[in-house]
Short mmCIF file of the C-alpha atoms (twelve columns), coordinates in Angstrom:
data_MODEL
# 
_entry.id   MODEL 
# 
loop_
_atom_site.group_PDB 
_atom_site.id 
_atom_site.type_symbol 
_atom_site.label_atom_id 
_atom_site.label_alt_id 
_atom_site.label_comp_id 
_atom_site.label_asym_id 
_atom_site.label_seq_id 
_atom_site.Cartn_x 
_atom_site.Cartn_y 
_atom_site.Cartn_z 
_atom_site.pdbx_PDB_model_num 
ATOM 1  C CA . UNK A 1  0.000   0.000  0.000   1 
ATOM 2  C CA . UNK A 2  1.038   3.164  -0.887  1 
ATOM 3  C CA . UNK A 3  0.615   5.909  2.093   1 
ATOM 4  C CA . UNK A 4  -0.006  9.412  1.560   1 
ATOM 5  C CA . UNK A 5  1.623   12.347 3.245   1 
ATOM 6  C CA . UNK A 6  -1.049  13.246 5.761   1 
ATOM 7  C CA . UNK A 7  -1.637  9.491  6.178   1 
ATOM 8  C CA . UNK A 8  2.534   9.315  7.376   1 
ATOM 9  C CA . UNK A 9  1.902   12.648 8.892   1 
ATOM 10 C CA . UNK A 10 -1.041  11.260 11.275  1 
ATOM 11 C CA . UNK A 11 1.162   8.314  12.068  1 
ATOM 12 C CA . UNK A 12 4.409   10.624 13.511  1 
ATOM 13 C CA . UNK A 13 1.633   12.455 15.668  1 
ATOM 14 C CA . UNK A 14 0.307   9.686  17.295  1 
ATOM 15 C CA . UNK A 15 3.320   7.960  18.155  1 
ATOM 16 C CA . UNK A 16 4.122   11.100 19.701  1 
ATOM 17 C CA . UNK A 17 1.182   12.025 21.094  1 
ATOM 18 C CA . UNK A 18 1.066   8.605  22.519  1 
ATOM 19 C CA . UNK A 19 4.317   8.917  24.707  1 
ATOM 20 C CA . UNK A 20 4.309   8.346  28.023  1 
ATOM 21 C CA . UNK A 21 6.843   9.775  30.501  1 
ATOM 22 C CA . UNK A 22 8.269   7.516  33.029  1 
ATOM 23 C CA . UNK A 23 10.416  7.349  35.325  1 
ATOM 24 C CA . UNK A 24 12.403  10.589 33.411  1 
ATOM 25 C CA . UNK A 25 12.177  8.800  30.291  1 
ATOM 26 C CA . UNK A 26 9.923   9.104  27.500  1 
ATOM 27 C CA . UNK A 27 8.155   5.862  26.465  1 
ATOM 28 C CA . UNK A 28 6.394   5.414  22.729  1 
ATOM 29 C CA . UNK A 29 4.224   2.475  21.576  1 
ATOM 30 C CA . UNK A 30 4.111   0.861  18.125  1 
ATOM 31 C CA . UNK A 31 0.696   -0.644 19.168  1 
ATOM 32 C CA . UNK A 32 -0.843  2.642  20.310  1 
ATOM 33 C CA . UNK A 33 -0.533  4.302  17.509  1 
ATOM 34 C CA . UNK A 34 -1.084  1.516  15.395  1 
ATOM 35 C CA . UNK A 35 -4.742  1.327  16.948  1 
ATOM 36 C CA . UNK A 36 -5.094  5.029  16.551  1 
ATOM 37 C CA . UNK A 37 -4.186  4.856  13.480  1 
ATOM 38 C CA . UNK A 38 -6.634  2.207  12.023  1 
ATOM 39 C CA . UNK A 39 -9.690  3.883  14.121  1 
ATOM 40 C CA . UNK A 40 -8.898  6.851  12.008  1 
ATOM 41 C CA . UNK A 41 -8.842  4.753  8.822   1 
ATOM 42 C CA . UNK A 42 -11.191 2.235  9.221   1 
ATOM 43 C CA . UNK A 43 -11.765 2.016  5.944   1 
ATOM 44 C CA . UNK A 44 -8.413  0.738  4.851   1 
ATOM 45 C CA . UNK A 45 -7.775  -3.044 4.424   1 
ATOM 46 C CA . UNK A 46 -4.041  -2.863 5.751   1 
ATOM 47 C CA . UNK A 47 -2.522  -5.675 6.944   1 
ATOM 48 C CA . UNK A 48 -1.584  -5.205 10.726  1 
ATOM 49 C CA . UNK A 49 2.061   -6.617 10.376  1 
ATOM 50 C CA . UNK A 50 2.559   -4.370 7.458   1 
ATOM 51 C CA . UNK A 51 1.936   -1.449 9.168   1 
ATOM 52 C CA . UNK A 52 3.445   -1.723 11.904  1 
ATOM 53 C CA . UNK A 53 6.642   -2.340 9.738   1 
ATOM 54 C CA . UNK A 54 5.651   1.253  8.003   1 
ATOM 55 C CA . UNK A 55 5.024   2.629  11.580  1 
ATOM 56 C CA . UNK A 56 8.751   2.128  12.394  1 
ATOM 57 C CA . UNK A 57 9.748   2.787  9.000   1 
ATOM 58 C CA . UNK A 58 8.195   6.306  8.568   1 
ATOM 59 C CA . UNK A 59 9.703   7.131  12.753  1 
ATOM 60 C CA . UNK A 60 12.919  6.259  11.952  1 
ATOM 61 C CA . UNK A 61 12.697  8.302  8.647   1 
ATOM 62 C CA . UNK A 62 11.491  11.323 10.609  1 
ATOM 63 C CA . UNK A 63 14.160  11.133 13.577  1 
ATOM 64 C CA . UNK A 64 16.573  10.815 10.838  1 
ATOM 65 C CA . UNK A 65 15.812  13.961 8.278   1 
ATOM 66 C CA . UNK A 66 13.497  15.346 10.129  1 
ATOM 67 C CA . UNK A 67 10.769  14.427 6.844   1 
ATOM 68 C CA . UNK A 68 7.612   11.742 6.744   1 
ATOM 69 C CA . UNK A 69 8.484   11.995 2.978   1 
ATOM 70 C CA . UNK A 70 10.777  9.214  1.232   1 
ATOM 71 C CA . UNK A 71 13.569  10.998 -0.342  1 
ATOM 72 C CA . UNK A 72 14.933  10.074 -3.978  1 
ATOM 73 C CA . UNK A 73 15.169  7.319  -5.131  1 
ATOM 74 C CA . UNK A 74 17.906  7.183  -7.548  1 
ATOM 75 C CA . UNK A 75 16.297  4.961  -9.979  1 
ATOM 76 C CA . UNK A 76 17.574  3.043  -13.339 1 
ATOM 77 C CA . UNK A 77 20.619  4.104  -14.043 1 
ATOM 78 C CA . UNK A 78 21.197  6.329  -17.358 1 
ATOM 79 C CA . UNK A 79 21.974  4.992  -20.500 1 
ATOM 80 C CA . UNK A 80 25.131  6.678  -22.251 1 
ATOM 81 C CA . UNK A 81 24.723  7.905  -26.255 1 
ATOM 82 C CA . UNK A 82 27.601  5.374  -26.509 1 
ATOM 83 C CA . UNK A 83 25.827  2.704  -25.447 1 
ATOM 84 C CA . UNK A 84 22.697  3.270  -27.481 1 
ATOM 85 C CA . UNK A 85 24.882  3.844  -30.712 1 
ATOM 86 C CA . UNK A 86 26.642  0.641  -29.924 1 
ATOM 87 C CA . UNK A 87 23.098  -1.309 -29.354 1 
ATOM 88 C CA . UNK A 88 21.475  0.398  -32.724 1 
ATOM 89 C CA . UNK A 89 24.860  -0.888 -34.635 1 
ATOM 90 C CA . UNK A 90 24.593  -4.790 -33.191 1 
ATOM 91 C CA . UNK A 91 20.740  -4.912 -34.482 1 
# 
């Protein structure tokens, strides 16, 4: 499943939002905002495993850059005019 912005957006806030502070240490829950999450989007058919998987995914992307957003990807690789001269001589 593809998720949208807002949809990775919601899922940063609740794990947040979900926190719990104990014992001078801030505590977040995977399941939390999991169940937020699907009680907001009940009309998704996710697969519970699979989310959570995107839960951690998306957290660890935001800690990191500070973004929900993937960044680039750097996709196929370009083809040099040599090589497409070479492959229009061969055929």
């Amino acid at each position: 499943m593809v998720y949208s912005v807002e949809q990775n957006t919601f899922i940063v806030m609740s794990y947040y939002r979900n926190g719990t502070f104990v014992d001078g240490a801030w505590l977040y829950s995977v399941a939390a905002c999991k169940q937020e999450y699907l009680a907001n989007y009940p009309d998704l058919e996710i697969q519970e495993t699979s989310l959570e998987a995107h839960i951690r995914d998306v957290i660890n992307r935001f800690v990191c850059t500070g973004n929900v957003n993937k960044g680039k990807s750097s996709g196929r690789p370009a083809v040099s005019e040599e090589v497409v001269d070479d492959l229009r001589e061969r055929l």
